[in-house]
Amino acid sequence: MIKIEKLSKVFRTEEIETNALSEISLTINQGDFVSIMGPSGSGKSTLLNIIGLLDSASGGSYQLLNQEMIGIKEKAKSKARKENIGFIFQNFNLIDELSVFDNIELPLIYNDVPSSERKKKVSEIANKLGISHRLKHYPQQLSGGQQQRVAVARALINDPKIILADEPTGNLDSKNGNEVMELLTDLHANGATILMVTHSDYDASFSQKTIVMKDGIILSEKLNNKNVDVFAATLNN
């Protein structure tokens, strides 16, 4: 699904050149759940943004569904992003002036989906995520966990091929954070491909594999124990 070879990213100012990514190579297959960890400045969010087609690499190769993404035109990049990628952000990025229904519906409007189909798809995803009773409410009327569920619903509404999650529990307490991680685990169990950036060892333990980055390179990759003792991990958190 995703194949990255010798990917690099250089940020330049007039006097300073910073290598944010240095010849990263990585493969993510359909149905994988992979977490990326590392200290601030390690390059993990830069890598996620390039995979999400929100930023461009300076060199190397990035293939999404066997199509090369490096060097493609912005229109083609936007199309690939809309059709294949769903984003879950730490800050939810919900629009306060729109209802829960309208927030979830927004990507469908951008994709010119007919009104009747939009209503059906929003109802289905809201029911799946347990927020049907909140569709007429506004973001500020919801708990943090409920807001993140709305953000997840919006990310899933276009049936993306891959879900990119950037610190999805970063603004949540442990209870709501656990609910979001259990939700991502359920999505993965039902076939979703997920790539998640996190600072949390506990959150990373839900994934199949953890990649550790530092100074723009991959230090290690390890397979995780899938038999996570959630209760014990919560006590130690």
PDB file of C-alpha atoms in Angstrom:
ATOM      1  CA  MET A   1       0.000   0.000   0.000  1.00  0.00           C
ATOM      2  CA  ILE A   2       2.768   2.441   1.002  1.00  0.00           C
ATOM      3  CA  LYS A   3       6.365   2.024  -0.094  1.00  0.00           C
ATOM      4  CA  ILE A   4       8.945   4.641   0.841  1.00  0.00           C
ATOM      5  CA  GLU A   5      12.575   4.467  -0.258  1.00  0.00           C
ATOM      6  CA  LYS A   6      15.389   6.832   0.753  1.00  0.00           C
ATOM      7  CA  LEU A   7      12.932   9.637   1.485  1.00  0.00           C
ATOM      8  CA  SER A   8      14.488  12.932   2.554  1.00  0.00           C
ATOM      9  CA  LYS A   9      13.184  16.309   3.638  1.00  0.00           C
ATOM     10  CA  VAL A  10      15.337  19.416   3.939  1.00  0.00           C
ATOM     11  CA  PHE A  11      14.099  22.709   5.384  1.00  0.00           C
ATOM     12  CA  ARG A  12      16.098  25.701   4.182  1.00  0.00           C
ATOM     13  CA  THR A  13      16.291  29.306   5.293  1.00  0.00           C
ATOM     14  CA  GLU A  14      18.771  31.894   4.041  1.00  0.00           C
ATOM     15  CA  GLU A  15      21.566  30.638   6.298  1.00  0.00           C
ATOM     16  CA  ILE A  16      20.391  27.353   7.801  1.00  0.00           C
ATOM     17  CA  GLU A  17      19.713  23.944   6.276  1.00  0.00           C
ATOM     18  CA  THR A  18      17.960  21.337   8.436  1.00  0.00           C
ATOM     19  CA  ASN A  19      17.657  17.687   7.476  1.00  0.00           C
ATOM     20  CA  ALA A  20      14.261  16.742   8.893  1.00  0.00           C
ATOM     21  CA  LEU A  21      14.310  13.298   7.227  1.00  0.00           C
ATOM     22  CA  SER A  22      17.412  11.445   6.044  1.00  0.00           C
ATOM     23  CA  GLU A  23      16.885   8.604   3.549  1.00  0.00           C
ATOM     24  CA  ILE A  24      13.911   6.986   5.298  1.00  0.00           C
ATOM     25  CA  SER A  25      12.776   3.606   3.929  1.00  0.00           C
ATOM     26  CA  LEU A  26       9.487   2.084   5.059  1.00  0.00           C
ATOM     27  CA  THR A  27       6.754  -0.266   3.838  1.00  0.00           C
ATOM     28  CA  ILE A  28       3.177  -0.344   5.145  1.00  0.00           C
ATOM     29  CA  ASN A  29       0.906  -3.094   3.883  1.00  0.00           C
ATOM     30  CA  GLN A  30      -2.865  -3.121   3.687  1.00  0.00           C
ATOM     31  CA  GLY A  31      -4.357  -3.883   7.097  1.00  0.00           C
ATOM     32  CA  ASP A  32      -1.263  -2.837   9.088  1.00  0.00           C
ATOM     33  CA  PHE A  33      -1.487  -0.801  12.300  1.00  0.00           C
ATOM     34  CA  VAL A  34       1.852   0.963  12.757  1.00  0.00           C
ATOM     35  CA  SER A  35       2.873   3.545  15.349  1.00  0.00           C
ATOM     36  CA  ILE A  36       5.740   6.016  15.059  1.00  0.00           C
ATOM     37  CA  MET A  37       7.473   7.289  18.193  1.00  0.00           C
ATOM     38  CA  GLY A  38      10.367   9.606  18.905  1.00  0.00           C
ATOM     39  CA  PRO A  39      11.278  12.842  20.688  1.00  0.00           C
ATOM     40  CA  SER A  40      10.197  16.250  19.440  1.00  0.00           C
ATOM     41  CA  GLY A  41      12.145  17.108  16.307  1.00  0.00           C
ATOM     42  CA  SER A  42      12.723  13.467  15.372  1.00  0.00           C
ATOM     43  CA  GLY A  43      10.859  13.868  12.067  1.00  0.00           C
ATOM     44  CA  LYS A  44       7.817  11.741  12.831  1.00  0.00           C
ATOM     45  CA  SER A  45       5.221  14.440  12.109  1.00  0.00           C
ATOM     46  CA  THR A  46       7.129  15.531   8.999  1.00  0.00           C
ATOM     47  CA  LEU A  47       7.009  11.937   7.752  1.00  0.00           C
ATOM     48  CA  LEU A  48       3.289  11.697   8.512  1.00  0.00           C
ATOM     49  CA  ASN A  49       2.614  14.960   6.657  1.00  0.00           C
ATOM     50  CA  ILE A  50       4.481  13.730   3.577  1.00  0.00           C
ATOM     51  CA  ILE A  51       2.618  10.412   3.633  1.00  0.00           C
ATOM     52  CA  GLY A  52      -0.619  12.395   4.017  1.00  0.00           C
ATOM     53  CA  LEU A  53       0.340  14.560   1.016  1.00  0.00           C
ATOM     54  CA  LEU A  54       0.223  17.698   3.152  1.00  0.00           C
ATOM     55  CA  ASP A  55       3.931  18.337   2.549  1.00  0.00           C
ATOM     56  CA  SER A  56       6.439  17.414  -0.152  1.00  0.00           C
ATOM     57  CA  ALA A  57       9.675  15.453   0.155  1.00  0.00           C
ATOM     58  CA  SER A  58      13.019  16.813  -1.024  1.00  0.00           C
ATOM     59  CA  GLY A  59      14.116  13.496  -2.482  1.00  0.00           C
ATOM     60  CA  GLY A  60      13.542   9.763  -2.623  1.00  0.00           C
ATOM     61  CA  SER A  61      10.459   7.770  -3.573  1.00  0.00           C
ATOM     62  CA  TYR A  62       6.976   7.532  -2.049  1.00  0.00           C
ATOM     63  CA  GLN A  63       4.508   5.183  -3.685  1.00  0.00           C
ATOM     64  CA  LEU A  64       0.872   5.151  -2.581  1.00  0.00           C
ATOM     65  CA  LEU A  65      -1.125   2.273  -4.067  1.00  0.00           C
ATOM     66  CA  ASN A  66       1.661   1.732  -6.622  1.00  0.00           C
ATOM     67  CA  GLN A  67       1.534   5.363  -7.787  1.00  0.00           C
ATOM     68  CA  GLU A  68       4.561   7.604  -7.309  1.00  0.00           C
ATOM     69  CA  MET A  69       3.689  10.675  -5.244  1.00  0.00           C
ATOM     70  CA  ILE A  70       6.991  12.549  -5.420  1.00  0.00           C
ATOM     71  CA  GLY A  71       6.859  15.255  -8.050  1.00  0.00           C
ATOM     72  CA  ILE A  72       3.186  14.939  -8.982  1.00  0.00           C
ATOM     73  CA  LYS A  73       1.153  18.089  -9.614  1.00  0.00           C
ATOM     74  CA  GLU A  74      -0.862  19.664  -6.802  1.00  0.00           C
ATOM     75  CA  LYS A  75      -4.194  18.828  -8.436  1.00  0.00           C
ATOM     76  CA  ALA A  76      -3.273  15.144  -8.663  1.00  0.00           C
ATOM     77  CA  LYS A  77      -1.908  15.215  -5.115  1.00  0.00           C
ATOM     78  CA  SER A  78      -5.149  16.744  -3.805  1.00  0.00           C
ATOM     79  CA  LYS A  79      -7.186  14.094  -5.623  1.00  0.00           C
ATOM     80  CA  ALA A  80      -5.061  11.264  -4.203  1.00  0.00           C
ATOM     81  CA  ARG A  81      -5.375  12.732  -0.705  1.00  0.00           C
ATOM     82  CA  LYS A  82      -9.167  13.097  -0.861  1.00  0.00           C
ATOM     83  CA  GLU A  83      -9.707   9.626  -2.297  1.00  0.00           C
ATOM     84  CA  ASN A  84      -7.295   7.631  -0.154  1.00  0.00           C
ATOM     85  CA  ILE A  85      -6.434   9.291   3.162  1.00  0.00           C
ATOM     86  CA  GLY A  86      -8.344  10.085   6.341  1.00  0.00           C
ATOM     87  CA  PHE A  87      -6.784  12.323   9.010  1.00  0.00           C
ATOM     88  CA  ILE A  88      -7.244  12.300  12.787  1.00  0.00           C
ATOM     89  CA  PHE A  89      -5.521  15.214  14.542  1.00  0.00           C
ATOM     90  CA  GLN A  90      -4.666  15.906  18.164  1.00  0.00           C
ATOM     91  CA  ASN A  91      -6.678  19.147  18.168  1.00  0.00           C
ATOM     92  CA  PHE A  92      -9.809  17.597  16.576  1.00  0.00           C
ATOM     93  CA  ASN A  93     -10.024  20.508  14.053  1.00  0.00           C
ATOM     94  CA  LEU A  94     -13.809  20.634  14.255  1.00  0.00           C
ATOM     95  CA  ILE A  95     -15.656  23.763  13.116  1.00  0.00           C
ATOM     96  CA  ASP A  96     -17.418  25.243  16.152  1.00  0.00           C
ATOM     97  CA  GLU A  97     -20.131  26.940  14.082  1.00  0.00           C
ATOM     98  CA  LEU A  98     -21.208  23.653  12.482  1.00  0.00           C
ATOM     99  CA  SER A  99     -23.215  20.871  14.081  1.00  0.00           C
ATOM    100  CA  VAL A 100     -21.760  17.399  14.539  1.00  0.00           C
ATOM    101  CA  PHE A 101     -23.706  16.270  11.460  1.00  0.00           C
ATOM    102  CA  ASP A 102     -22.340  19.147   9.371  1.00  0.00           C
ATOM    103  CA  ASN A 103     -18.759  18.539  10.536  1.00  0.00           C
ATOM    104  CA  ILE A 104     -18.907  14.877   9.569  1.00  0.00           C
ATOM    105  CA  GLU A 105     -20.643  15.675   6.274  1.00  0.00           C
ATOM    106  CA  LEU A 106     -18.083  18.245   5.106  1.00  0.00           C
ATOM    107  CA  PRO A 107     -15.695  15.897   3.213  1.00  0.00           C
ATOM    108  CA  LEU A 108     -18.667  14.467   1.308  1.00  0.00           C
ATOM    109  CA  ILE A 109     -19.662  17.955   0.171  1.00  0.00           C
ATOM    110  CA  TYR A 110     -16.111  18.562  -1.078  1.00  0.00           C
ATOM    111  CA  ASN A 111     -16.386  15.313  -3.053  1.00  0.00           C
ATOM    112  CA  ASP A 112     -19.747  16.323  -4.592  1.00  0.00           C
ATOM    113  CA  VAL A 113     -21.655  13.429  -3.009  1.00  0.00           C
ATOM    114  CA  PRO A 114     -25.458  13.853  -3.449  1.00  0.00           C
ATOM    115  CA  SER A 115     -27.410  15.091  -0.418  1.00  0.00           C
ATOM    116  CA  SER A 116     -29.433  11.899   0.118  1.00  0.00           C
ATOM    117  CA  GLU A 117     -26.299   9.760   0.076  1.00  0.00           C
ATOM    118  CA  ARG A 118     -24.518  12.182   2.437  1.00  0.00           C
ATOM    119  CA  LYS A 119     -27.312  11.879   4.989  1.00  0.00           C
ATOM    120  CA  LYS A 120     -27.225   8.086   4.801  1.00  0.00           C
ATOM    121  CA  LYS A 121     -23.441   7.863   5.156  1.00  0.00           C
ATOM    122  CA  VAL A 122     -23.337  10.299   8.098  1.00  0.00           C
ATOM    123  CA  SER A 123     -26.089   8.379   9.895  1.00  0.00           C
ATOM    124  CA  GLU A 124     -24.295   5.070   9.339  1.00  0.00           C
ATOM    125  CA  ILE A 125     -20.891   6.238  10.586  1.00  0.00           C
ATOM    126  CA  ALA A 126     -22.410   8.096  13.559  1.00  0.00           C
ATOM    127  CA  ASN A 127     -24.267   4.952  14.578  1.00  0.00           C
ATOM    128  CA  LYS A 128     -21.100   2.887  14.226  1.00  0.00           C
ATOM    129  CA  LEU A 129     -19.151   5.261  16.473  1.00  0.00           C
ATOM    130  CA  GLY A 130     -21.910   5.726  19.042  1.00  0.00           C
ATOM    131  CA  ILE A 131     -22.584   9.425  18.437  1.00  0.00           C
ATOM    132  CA  SER A 132     -25.986   9.277  16.689  1.00  0.00           C
ATOM    133  CA  HIS A 133     -27.597  11.076  19.629  1.00  0.00           C
ATOM    134  CA  ARG A 134     -25.128  13.959  19.214  1.00  0.00           C
ATOM    135  CA  LEU A 135     -25.646  14.801  15.534  1.00  0.00           C
ATOM    136  CA  LYS A 136     -27.604  18.007  16.235  1.00  0.00           C
ATOM    137  CA  HIS A 137     -25.189  19.190  18.918  1.00  0.00           C
ATOM    138  CA  TYR A 138     -22.191  21.483  18.467  1.00  0.00           C
ATOM    139  CA  PRO A 139     -18.544  20.656  19.278  1.00  0.00           C
ATOM    140  CA  GLN A 140     -18.455  22.799  22.426  1.00  0.00           C
ATOM    141  CA  GLN A 141     -21.340  20.748  23.836  1.00  0.00           C
ATOM    142  CA  LEU A 142     -19.313  17.525  23.674  1.00  0.00           C
ATOM    143  CA  SER A 143     -16.653  15.956  25.871  1.00  0.00           C
ATOM    144  CA  GLY A 144     -13.131  15.628  24.511  1.00  0.00           C
ATOM    145  CA  GLY A 145     -13.669  11.954  23.789  1.00  0.00           C
ATOM    146  CA  GLN A 146     -16.901  12.668  21.925  1.00  0.00           C
ATOM    147  CA  GLN A 147     -15.211  15.399  19.877  1.00  0.00           C
ATOM    148  CA  GLN A 148     -12.481  12.965  18.879  1.00  0.00           C
ATOM    149  CA  ARG A 149     -15.139  10.425  17.851  1.00  0.00           C
ATOM    150  CA  VAL A 150     -16.637  13.096  15.598  1.00  0.00           C
ATOM    151  CA  ALA A 151     -13.171  13.710  14.152  1.00  0.00           C
ATOM    152  CA  VAL A 152     -12.756   9.966  13.566  1.00  0.00           C
ATOM    153  CA  ALA A 153     -16.177   9.828  11.872  1.00  0.00           C
ATOM    154  CA  ARG A 154     -15.160  12.689   9.576  1.00  0.00           C
ATOM    155  CA  ALA A 155     -11.894  10.888   8.785  1.00  0.00           C
ATOM    156  CA  LEU A 156     -13.757   7.694   7.864  1.00  0.00           C
ATOM    157  CA  ILE A 157     -16.696   9.192   5.966  1.00  0.00           C
ATOM    158  CA  ASN A 158     -15.024   8.901   2.542  1.00  0.00           C
ATOM    159  CA  ASP A 159     -13.925   5.285   3.146  1.00  0.00           C
ATOM    160  CA  PRO A 160     -10.188   6.094   3.056  1.00  0.00           C
ATOM    161  CA  LYS A 161      -7.599   3.454   2.200  1.00  0.00           C
ATOM    162  CA  ILE A 162      -5.415   4.577   5.109  1.00  0.00           C
ATOM    163  CA  ILE A 163      -6.020   6.458   8.368  1.00  0.00           C
ATOM    164  CA  LEU A 164      -3.287   8.831   9.573  1.00  0.00           C
ATOM    165  CA  ALA A 165      -3.535   9.712  13.266  1.00  0.00           C
ATOM    166  CA  ASP A 166      -1.301  12.435  14.734  1.00  0.00           C
ATOM    167  CA  GLU A 167      -1.291  12.165  18.558  1.00  0.00           C
ATOM    168  CA  PRO A 168      -5.006  11.195  18.589  1.00  0.00           C
ATOM    169  CA  THR A 169      -5.163  11.056  22.409  1.00  0.00           C
ATOM    170  CA  GLY A 170      -2.844  14.004  23.063  1.00  0.00           C
ATOM    171  CA  ASN A 171      -5.585  16.329  24.355  1.00  0.00           C
ATOM    172  CA  LEU A 172      -7.613  13.675  26.185  1.00  0.00           C
ATOM    173  CA  ASP A 173      -7.663  12.354  29.738  1.00  0.00           C
ATOM    174  CA  SER A 174      -6.833   8.672  30.253  1.00  0.00           C
ATOM    175  CA  LYS A 175     -10.462   7.490  30.152  1.00  0.00           C
ATOM    176  CA  ASN A 176     -11.284   9.243  26.873  1.00  0.00           C
ATOM    177  CA  GLY A 177      -7.855   8.357  25.501  1.00  0.00           C
ATOM    178  CA  ASN A 178      -8.487   4.675  26.173  1.00  0.00           C
ATOM    179  CA  GLU A 179     -11.832   4.898  24.384  1.00  0.00           C
ATOM    180  CA  VAL A 180     -10.188   6.386  21.295  1.00  0.00           C
ATOM    181  CA  MET A 181      -7.459   3.723  21.259  1.00  0.00           C
ATOM    182  CA  GLU A 182     -10.036   0.962  21.640  1.00  0.00           C
ATOM    183  CA  LEU A 183     -11.947   2.542  18.753  1.00  0.00           C
ATOM    184  CA  LEU A 184      -8.833   2.528  16.550  1.00  0.00           C
ATOM    185  CA  THR A 185      -8.222  -1.094  17.550  1.00  0.00           C
ATOM    186  CA  ASP A 186     -11.772  -1.995  16.493  1.00  0.00           C
ATOM    187  CA  LEU A 187     -11.303  -0.202  13.166  1.00  0.00           C
ATOM    188  CA  HIS A 188      -8.077  -2.108  12.588  1.00  0.00           C
ATOM    189  CA  ALA A 189      -9.750  -5.405  13.475  1.00  0.00           C
ATOM    190  CA  ASN A 190     -12.300  -4.627  10.758  1.00  0.00           C
ATOM    191  CA  GLY A 191      -9.616  -4.130   8.126  1.00  0.00           C
ATOM    192  CA  ALA A 192      -8.494  -0.499   8.475  1.00  0.00           C
ATOM    193  CA  THR A 193      -4.884   0.455   7.736  1.00  0.00           C
ATOM    194  CA  ILE A 194      -3.630   2.882  10.393  1.00  0.00           C
ATOM    195  CA  LEU A 195      -0.421   4.884  10.801  1.00  0.00           C
ATOM    196  CA  MET A 196      -0.245   6.720  14.130  1.00  0.00           C
ATOM    197  CA  VAL A 197       2.260   9.192  15.558  1.00  0.00           C
ATOM    198  CA  THR A 198       2.341   9.110  19.356  1.00  0.00           C
ATOM    199  CA  HIS A 199       4.472   9.981  22.394  1.00  0.00           C
ATOM    200  CA  SER A 200       2.695   7.312  24.455  1.00  0.00           C
ATOM    201  CA  ASP A 201       4.155   3.825  24.927  1.00  0.00           C
ATOM    202  CA  TYR A 202       0.707   2.728  26.055  1.00  0.00           C
ATOM    203  CA  ASP A 203      -0.989   3.972  22.875  1.00  0.00           C
ATOM    204  CA  ALA A 204       1.758   2.420  20.754  1.00  0.00           C
ATOM    205  CA  SER A 205       1.143  -0.954  22.417  1.00  0.00           C
ATOM    206  CA  PHE A 206      -2.204  -1.160  20.610  1.00  0.00           C
ATOM    207  CA  SER A 207      -0.435  -1.224  17.236  1.00  0.00           C
ATOM    208  CA  GLN A 208       1.179  -4.219  15.547  1.00  0.00           C
ATOM    209  CA  LYS A 209       4.531  -2.527  15.095  1.00  0.00           C
ATOM    210  CA  THR A 210       6.337   0.478  16.569  1.00  0.00           C
ATOM    211  CA  ILE A 211       8.881   2.506  14.615  1.00  0.00           C
ATOM    212  CA  VAL A 212      11.227   4.687  16.681  1.00  0.00           C
ATOM    213  CA  MET A 213      12.722   7.786  15.049  1.00  0.00           C
ATOM    214  CA  LYS A 214      15.423  10.239  16.103  1.00  0.00           C
ATOM    215  CA  ASP A 215      17.095  13.085  14.211  1.00  0.00           C
ATOM    216  CA  GLY A 216      15.314  12.240  10.970  1.00  0.00           C
ATOM    217  CA  ILE A 217      16.231   8.555  10.809  1.00  0.00           C
ATOM    218  CA  ILE A 218      14.589   5.292  11.867  1.00  0.00           C
ATOM    219  CA  LEU A 219      16.412   3.899  14.897  1.00  0.00           C
ATOM    220  CA  SER A 220      14.420   0.708  15.326  1.00  0.00           C
ATOM    221  CA  GLU A 221      11.312  -1.246  14.445  1.00  0.00           C
ATOM    222  CA  LYS A 222       9.713  -3.739  16.818  1.00  0.00           C
ATOM    223  CA  LEU A 223       6.651  -5.963  16.780  1.00  0.00           C
ATOM    224  CA  ASN A 224       4.280  -5.391  19.692  1.00  0.00           C
ATOM    225  CA  ASN A 225       2.602  -7.895  21.988  1.00  0.00           C
ATOM    226  CA  LYS A 226      -1.029  -7.939  20.860  1.00  0.00           C
ATOM    227  CA  ASN A 227      -2.233  -9.349  24.198  1.00  0.00           C
ATOM    228  CA  VAL A 228      -2.251  -5.960  25.891  1.00  0.00           C
ATOM    229  CA  ASP A 229      -3.454  -5.976  29.482  1.00  0.00           C
ATOM    230  CA  VAL A 230      -5.417  -2.745  29.224  1.00  0.00           C
ATOM    231  CA  PHE A 231      -6.279  -2.566  32.916  1.00  0.00           C
ATOM    232  CA  ALA A 232      -2.700  -3.081  34.074  1.00  0.00           C
ATOM    233  CA  ALA A 233      -1.383  -0.625  31.520  1.00  0.00           C
ATOM    234  CA  THR A 234      -3.926   1.957  32.674  1.00  0.00           C
ATOM    235  CA  LEU A 235      -2.824   1.569  36.289  1.00  0.00           C
ATOM    236  CA  ASN A 236       0.784   2.106  35.269  1.00  0.00           C
ATOM    237  CA  ASN A 237      -0.008   5.096  33.060  1.00  0.00           C
TER     238      ASN A 237
END
